[in-house]
PDB file of C-alpha atoms in Angstrom:
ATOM      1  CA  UNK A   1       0.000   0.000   0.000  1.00  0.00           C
ATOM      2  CA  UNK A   2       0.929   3.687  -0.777  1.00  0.00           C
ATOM      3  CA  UNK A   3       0.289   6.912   1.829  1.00  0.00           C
ATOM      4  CA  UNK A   4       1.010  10.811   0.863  1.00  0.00           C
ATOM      5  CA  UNK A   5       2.200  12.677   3.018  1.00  0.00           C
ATOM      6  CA  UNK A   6       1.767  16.365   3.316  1.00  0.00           C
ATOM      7  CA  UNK A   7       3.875  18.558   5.179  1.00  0.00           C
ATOM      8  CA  UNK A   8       2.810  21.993   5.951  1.00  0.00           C
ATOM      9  CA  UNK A   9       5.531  23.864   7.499  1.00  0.00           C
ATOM     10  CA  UNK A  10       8.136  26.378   6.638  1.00  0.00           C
ATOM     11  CA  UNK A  11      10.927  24.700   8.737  1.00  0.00           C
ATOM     12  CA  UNK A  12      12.615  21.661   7.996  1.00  0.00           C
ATOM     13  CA  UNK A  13      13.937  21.538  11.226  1.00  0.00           C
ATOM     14  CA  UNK A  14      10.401  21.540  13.159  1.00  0.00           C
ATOM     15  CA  UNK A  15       8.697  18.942  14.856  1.00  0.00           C
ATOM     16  CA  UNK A  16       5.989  19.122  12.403  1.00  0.00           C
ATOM     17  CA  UNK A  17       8.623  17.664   9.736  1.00  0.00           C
ATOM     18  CA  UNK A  18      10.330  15.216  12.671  1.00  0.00           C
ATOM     19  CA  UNK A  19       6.249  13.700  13.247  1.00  0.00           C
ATOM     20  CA  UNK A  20       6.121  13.236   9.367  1.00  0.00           C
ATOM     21  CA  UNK A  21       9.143  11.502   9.104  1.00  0.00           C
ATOM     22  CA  UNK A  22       8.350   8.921  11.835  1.00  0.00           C
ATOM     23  CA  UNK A  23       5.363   8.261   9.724  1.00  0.00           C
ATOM     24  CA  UNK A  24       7.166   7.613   7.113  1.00  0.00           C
ATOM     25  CA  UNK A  25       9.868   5.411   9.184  1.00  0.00           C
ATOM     26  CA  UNK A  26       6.709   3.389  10.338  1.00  0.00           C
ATOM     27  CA  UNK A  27       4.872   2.608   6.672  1.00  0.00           C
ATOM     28  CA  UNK A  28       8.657   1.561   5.968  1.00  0.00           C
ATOM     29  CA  UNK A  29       8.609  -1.169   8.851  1.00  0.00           C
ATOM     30  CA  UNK A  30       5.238  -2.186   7.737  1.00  0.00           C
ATOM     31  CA  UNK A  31       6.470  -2.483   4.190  1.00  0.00           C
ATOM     32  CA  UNK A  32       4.201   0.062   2.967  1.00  0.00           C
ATOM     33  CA  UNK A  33       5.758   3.035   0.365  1.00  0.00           C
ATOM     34  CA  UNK A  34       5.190   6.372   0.705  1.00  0.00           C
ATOM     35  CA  UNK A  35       6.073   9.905  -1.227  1.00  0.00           C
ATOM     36  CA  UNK A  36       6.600  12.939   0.907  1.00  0.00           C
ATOM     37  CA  UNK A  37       4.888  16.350  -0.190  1.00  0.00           C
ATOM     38  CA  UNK A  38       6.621  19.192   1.466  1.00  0.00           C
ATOM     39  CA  UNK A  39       4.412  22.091   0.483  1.00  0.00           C
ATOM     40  CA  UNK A  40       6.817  24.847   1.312  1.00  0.00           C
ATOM     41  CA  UNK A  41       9.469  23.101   0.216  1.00  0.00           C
ATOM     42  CA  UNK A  42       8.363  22.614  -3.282  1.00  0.00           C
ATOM     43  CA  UNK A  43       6.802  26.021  -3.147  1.00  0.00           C
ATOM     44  CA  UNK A  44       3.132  25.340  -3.404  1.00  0.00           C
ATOM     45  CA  UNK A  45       1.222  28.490  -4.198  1.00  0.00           C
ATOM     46  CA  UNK A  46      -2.126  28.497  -2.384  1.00  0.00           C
ATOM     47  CA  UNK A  47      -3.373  31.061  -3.530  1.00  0.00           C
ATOM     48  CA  UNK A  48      -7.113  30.101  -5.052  1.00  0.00           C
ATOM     49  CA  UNK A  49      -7.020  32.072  -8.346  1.00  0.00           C
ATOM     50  CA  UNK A  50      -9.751  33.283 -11.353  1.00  0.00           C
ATOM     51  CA  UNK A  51      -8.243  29.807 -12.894  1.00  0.00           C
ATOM     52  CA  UNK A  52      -9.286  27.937  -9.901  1.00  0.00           C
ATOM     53  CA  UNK A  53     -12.959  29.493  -9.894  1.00  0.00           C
ATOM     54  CA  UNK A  54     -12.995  28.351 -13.318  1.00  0.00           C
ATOM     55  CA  UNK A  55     -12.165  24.789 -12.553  1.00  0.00           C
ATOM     56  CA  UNK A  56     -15.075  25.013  -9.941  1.00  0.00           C
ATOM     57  CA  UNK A  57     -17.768  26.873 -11.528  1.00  0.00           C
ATOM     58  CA  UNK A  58     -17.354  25.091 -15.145  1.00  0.00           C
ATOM     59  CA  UNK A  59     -15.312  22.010 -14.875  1.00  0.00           C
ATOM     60  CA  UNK A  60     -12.330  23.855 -16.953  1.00  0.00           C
ATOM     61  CA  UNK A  61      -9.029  21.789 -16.765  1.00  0.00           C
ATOM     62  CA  UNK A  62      -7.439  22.894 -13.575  1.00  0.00           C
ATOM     63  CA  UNK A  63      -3.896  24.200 -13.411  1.00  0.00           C
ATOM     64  CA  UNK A  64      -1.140  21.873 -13.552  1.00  0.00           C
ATOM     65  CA  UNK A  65       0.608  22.539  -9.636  1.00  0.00           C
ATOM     66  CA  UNK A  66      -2.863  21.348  -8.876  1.00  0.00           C
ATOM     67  CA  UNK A  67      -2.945  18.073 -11.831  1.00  0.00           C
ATOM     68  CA  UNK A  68       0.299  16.787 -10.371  1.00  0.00           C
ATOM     69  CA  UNK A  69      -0.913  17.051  -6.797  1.00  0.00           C
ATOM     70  CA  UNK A  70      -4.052  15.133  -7.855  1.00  0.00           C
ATOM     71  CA  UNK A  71      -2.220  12.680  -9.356  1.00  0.00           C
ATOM     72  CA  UNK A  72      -0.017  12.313  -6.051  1.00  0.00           C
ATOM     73  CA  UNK A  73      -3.348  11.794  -4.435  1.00  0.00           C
ATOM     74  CA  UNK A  74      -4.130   9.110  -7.005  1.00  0.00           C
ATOM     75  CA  UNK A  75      -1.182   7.248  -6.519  1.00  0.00           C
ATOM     76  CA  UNK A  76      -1.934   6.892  -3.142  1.00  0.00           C
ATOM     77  CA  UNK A  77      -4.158   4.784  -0.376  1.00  0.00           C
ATOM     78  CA  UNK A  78      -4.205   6.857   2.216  1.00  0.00           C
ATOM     79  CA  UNK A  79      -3.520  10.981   2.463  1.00  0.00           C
ATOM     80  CA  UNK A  80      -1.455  11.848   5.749  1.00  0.00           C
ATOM     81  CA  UNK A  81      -1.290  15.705   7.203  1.00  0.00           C
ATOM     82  CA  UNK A  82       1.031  16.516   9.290  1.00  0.00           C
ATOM     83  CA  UNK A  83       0.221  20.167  10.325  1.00  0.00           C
ATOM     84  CA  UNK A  84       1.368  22.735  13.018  1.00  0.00           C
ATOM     85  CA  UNK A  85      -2.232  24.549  14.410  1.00  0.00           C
ATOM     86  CA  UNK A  86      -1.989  27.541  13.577  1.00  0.00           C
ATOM     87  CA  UNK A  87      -5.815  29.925  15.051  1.00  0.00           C
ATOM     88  CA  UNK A  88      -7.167  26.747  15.716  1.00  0.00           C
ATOM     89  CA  UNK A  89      -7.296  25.350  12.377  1.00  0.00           C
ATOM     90  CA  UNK A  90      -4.651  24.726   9.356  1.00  0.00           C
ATOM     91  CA  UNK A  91      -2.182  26.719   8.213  1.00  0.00           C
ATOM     92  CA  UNK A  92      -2.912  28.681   5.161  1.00  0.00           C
ATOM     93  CA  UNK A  93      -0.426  26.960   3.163  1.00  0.00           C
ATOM     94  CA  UNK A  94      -2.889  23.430   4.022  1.00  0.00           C
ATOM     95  CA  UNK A  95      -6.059  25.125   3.866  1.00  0.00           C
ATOM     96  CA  UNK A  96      -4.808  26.503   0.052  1.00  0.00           C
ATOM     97  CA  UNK A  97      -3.879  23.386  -0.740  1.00  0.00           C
ATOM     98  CA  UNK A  98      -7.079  21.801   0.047  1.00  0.00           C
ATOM     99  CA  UNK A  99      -8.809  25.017  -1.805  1.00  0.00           C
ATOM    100  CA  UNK A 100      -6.987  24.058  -5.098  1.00  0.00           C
ATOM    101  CA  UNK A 101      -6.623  20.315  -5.126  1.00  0.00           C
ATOM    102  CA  UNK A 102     -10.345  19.110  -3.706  1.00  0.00           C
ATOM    103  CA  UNK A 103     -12.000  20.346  -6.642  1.00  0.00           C
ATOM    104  CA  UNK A 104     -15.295  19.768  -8.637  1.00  0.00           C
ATOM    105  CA  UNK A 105     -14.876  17.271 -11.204  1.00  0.00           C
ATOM    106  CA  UNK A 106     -12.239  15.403  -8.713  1.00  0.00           C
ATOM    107  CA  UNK A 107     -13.078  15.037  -5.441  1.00  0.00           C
ATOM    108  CA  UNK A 108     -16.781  15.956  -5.841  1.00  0.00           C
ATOM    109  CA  UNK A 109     -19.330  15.940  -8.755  1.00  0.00           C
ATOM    110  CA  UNK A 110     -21.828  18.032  -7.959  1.00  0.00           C
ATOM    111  CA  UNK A 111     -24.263  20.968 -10.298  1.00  0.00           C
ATOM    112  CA  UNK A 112     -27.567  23.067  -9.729  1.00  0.00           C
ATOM    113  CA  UNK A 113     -29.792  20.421 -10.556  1.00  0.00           C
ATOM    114  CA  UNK A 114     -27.591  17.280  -9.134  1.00  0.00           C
ATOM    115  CA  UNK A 115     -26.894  16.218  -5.473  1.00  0.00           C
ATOM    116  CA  UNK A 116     -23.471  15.755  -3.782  1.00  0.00           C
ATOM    117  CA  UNK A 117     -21.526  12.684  -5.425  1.00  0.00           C
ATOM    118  CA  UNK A 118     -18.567  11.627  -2.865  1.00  0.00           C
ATOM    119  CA  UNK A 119     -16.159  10.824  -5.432  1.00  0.00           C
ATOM    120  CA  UNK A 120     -12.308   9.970  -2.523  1.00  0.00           C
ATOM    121  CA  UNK A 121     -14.532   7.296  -1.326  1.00  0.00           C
ATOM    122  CA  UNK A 122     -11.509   4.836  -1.269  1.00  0.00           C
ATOM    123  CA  UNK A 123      -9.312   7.150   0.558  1.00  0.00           C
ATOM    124  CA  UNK A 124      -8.004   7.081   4.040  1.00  0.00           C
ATOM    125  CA  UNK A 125      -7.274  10.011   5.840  1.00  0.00           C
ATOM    126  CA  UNK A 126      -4.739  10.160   8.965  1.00  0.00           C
ATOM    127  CA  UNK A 127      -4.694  13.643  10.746  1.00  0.00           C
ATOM    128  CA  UNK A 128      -1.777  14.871  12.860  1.00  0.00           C
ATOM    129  CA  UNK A 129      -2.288  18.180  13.837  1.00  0.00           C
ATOM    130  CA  UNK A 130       0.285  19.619  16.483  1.00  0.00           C
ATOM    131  CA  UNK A 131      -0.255  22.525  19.009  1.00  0.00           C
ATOM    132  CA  UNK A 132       1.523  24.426  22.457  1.00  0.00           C
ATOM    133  CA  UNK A 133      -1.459  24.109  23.948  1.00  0.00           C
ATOM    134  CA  UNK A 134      -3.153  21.293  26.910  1.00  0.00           C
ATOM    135  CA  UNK A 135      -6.099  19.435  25.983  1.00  0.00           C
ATOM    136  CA  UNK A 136      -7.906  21.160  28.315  1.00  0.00           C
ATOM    137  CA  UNK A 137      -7.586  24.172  26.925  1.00  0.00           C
ATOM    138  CA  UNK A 138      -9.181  22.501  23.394  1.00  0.00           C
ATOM    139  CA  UNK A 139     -11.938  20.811  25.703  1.00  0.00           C
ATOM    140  CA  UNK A 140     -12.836  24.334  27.361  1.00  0.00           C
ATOM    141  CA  UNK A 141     -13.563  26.328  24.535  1.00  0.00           C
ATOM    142  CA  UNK A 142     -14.327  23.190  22.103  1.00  0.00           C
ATOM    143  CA  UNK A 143     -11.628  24.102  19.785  1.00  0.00           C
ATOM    144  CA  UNK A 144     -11.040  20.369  19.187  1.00  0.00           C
ATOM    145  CA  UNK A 145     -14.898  19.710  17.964  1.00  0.00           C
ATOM    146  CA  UNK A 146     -14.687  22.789  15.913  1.00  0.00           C
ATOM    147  CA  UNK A 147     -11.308  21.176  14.537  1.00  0.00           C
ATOM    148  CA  UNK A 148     -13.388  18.061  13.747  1.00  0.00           C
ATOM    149  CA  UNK A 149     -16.624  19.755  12.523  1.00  0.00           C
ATOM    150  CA  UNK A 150     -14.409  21.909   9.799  1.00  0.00           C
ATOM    151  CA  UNK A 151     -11.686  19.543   9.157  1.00  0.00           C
ATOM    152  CA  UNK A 152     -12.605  16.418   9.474  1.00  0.00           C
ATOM    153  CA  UNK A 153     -16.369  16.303   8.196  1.00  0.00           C
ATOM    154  CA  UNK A 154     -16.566  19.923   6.480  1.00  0.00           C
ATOM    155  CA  UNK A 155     -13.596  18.796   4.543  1.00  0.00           C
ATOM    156  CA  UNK A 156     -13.068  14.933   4.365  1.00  0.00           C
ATOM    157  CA  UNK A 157     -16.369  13.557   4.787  1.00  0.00           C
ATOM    158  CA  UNK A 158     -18.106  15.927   2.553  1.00  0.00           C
ATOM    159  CA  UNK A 159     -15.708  13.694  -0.238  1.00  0.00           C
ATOM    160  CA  UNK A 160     -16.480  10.619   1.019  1.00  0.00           C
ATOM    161  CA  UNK A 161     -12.492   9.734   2.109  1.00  0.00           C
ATOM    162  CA  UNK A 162     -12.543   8.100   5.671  1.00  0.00           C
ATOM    163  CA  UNK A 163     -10.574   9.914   8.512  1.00  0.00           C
ATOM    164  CA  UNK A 164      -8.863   6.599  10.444  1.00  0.00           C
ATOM    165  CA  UNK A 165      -7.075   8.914  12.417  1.00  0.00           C
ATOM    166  CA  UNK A 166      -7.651  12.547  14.253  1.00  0.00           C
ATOM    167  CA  UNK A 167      -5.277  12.991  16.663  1.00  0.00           C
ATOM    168  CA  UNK A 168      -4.249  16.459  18.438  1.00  0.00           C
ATOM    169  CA  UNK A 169      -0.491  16.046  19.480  1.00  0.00           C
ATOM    170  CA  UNK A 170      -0.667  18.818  21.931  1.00  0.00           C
ATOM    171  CA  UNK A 171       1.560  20.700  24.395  1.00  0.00           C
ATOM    172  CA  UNK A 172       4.277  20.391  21.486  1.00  0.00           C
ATOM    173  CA  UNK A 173       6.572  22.833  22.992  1.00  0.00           C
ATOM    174  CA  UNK A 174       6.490  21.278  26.611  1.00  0.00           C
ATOM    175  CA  UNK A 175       8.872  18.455  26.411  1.00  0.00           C
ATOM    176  CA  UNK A 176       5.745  16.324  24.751  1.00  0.00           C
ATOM    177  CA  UNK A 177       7.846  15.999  21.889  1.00  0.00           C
ATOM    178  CA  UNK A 178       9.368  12.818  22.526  1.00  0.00           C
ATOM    179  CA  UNK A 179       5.940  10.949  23.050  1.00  0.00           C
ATOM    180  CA  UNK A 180       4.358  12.966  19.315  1.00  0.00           C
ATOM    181  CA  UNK A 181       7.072  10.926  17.666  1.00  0.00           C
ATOM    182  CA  UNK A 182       6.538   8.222  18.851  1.00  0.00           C
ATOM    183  CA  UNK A 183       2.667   7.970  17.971  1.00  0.00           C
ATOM    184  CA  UNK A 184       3.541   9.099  15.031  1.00  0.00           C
ATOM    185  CA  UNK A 185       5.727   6.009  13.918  1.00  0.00           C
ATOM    186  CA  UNK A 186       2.656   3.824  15.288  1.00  0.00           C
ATOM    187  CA  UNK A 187       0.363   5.624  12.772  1.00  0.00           C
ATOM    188  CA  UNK A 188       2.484   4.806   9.952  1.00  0.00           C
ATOM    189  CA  UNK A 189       2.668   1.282  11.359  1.00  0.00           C
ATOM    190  CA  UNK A 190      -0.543   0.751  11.824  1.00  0.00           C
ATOM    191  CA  UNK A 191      -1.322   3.178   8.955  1.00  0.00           C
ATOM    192  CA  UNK A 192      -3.339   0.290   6.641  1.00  0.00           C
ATOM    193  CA  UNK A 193      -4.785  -1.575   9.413  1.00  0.00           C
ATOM    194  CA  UNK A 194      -8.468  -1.086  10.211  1.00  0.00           C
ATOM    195  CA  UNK A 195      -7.896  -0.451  13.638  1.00  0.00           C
ATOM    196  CA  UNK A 196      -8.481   3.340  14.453  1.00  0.00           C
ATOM    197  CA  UNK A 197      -6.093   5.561  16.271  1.00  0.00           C
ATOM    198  CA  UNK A 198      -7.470   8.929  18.205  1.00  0.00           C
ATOM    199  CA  UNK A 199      -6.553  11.837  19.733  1.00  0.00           C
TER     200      UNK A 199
END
């Protein structure tokens, strides 16, 4: 089996990077592949421009940064995100690529006189989203059902793809660290098994 990847941080260095790549080191164990997408890295623009809108209001041909990232998506079984929160949600560099790529035509069919077809029913979706702050602190002021409501089913769900795993790998700048990796490298060894993993 084959995961993506995606990366959204600036920093190579981060922990964001560190929790992808013990993903990846897990799939390996498992003897599963996997391709890496660093967004900044490869310089992603998300940007959603008057070429996007007309990929989503007429089905034009969408532009080709956003092709070869479907056909990433394609390639794959399962879509990780590794993701630093940034306001309680994804970064902007994420939330653009989600803008662009889960288009009309590709990850939905939908029109004015047609419902809602699901069209990533086959994919899985593993969620690592990493934060300074305590659970409680998500709990309290429901930040982590508001993550799940817009992320999770706003997003995912409304394409059909299957989030396996939604897990907030908090108090990142605490010393938690240590413990984020290693769920991480469980995720991507347990990545393709049906068993669920939360946060």
């Amino acid at each position: 089996m084959h995961a993506l990847i995606v990366v959204a941080h600036h920093d190579p260095l981060s922990l964001t990077h560190a929790v992808a790549a013990q993903v990846a080191a897990g799939l390996t164990a498992a003897g599963h592949s996997f391709e890496i997408a660093d967004l900044a890295a490869e310089g992603f623009d998300p940007r959603y421009t008057a070429a996007d809108h007309l990929v989503h209001r007429s089905r034009a041909t969408p532009p080709a940064d956003v092709l070869a990232e479907q056909a990433r998506l394609d390639r794959a079984d399962a879509l990780v995100l590794a993701f630093p929160i940034y306001w309680w949600s994804l970064p902007a560099l994420l939330k653009g690529w989600v803008d662009r790529v889960f288009v009309n035509g590709w990850a939905i069919d939908y029109g004015p006189d047609m419902p809602v077809v699901k069209k990533l029913r086959h994919l899985q979706v593993h969620l690592l989203a990493l934060g300074g702050a305590d659970q409680s602190a998500f709990d309290r002021h429901g930040y982590a059902k508001a993550m799940r409501t817009q992320i999770d089913y706003g997003i995912f769900d409304y394409c059909g793809a299957k989030v396996v795993t939604s897990a907030l790998l908090l108090e990142s700048e605490d010393g938690a660290a240590t413990a984020h990796l290693q769920t991480a490298k469980a995720v991507g060894q347990r990545l393709f098994e049906a068993e669920t993993v939360a946060g």
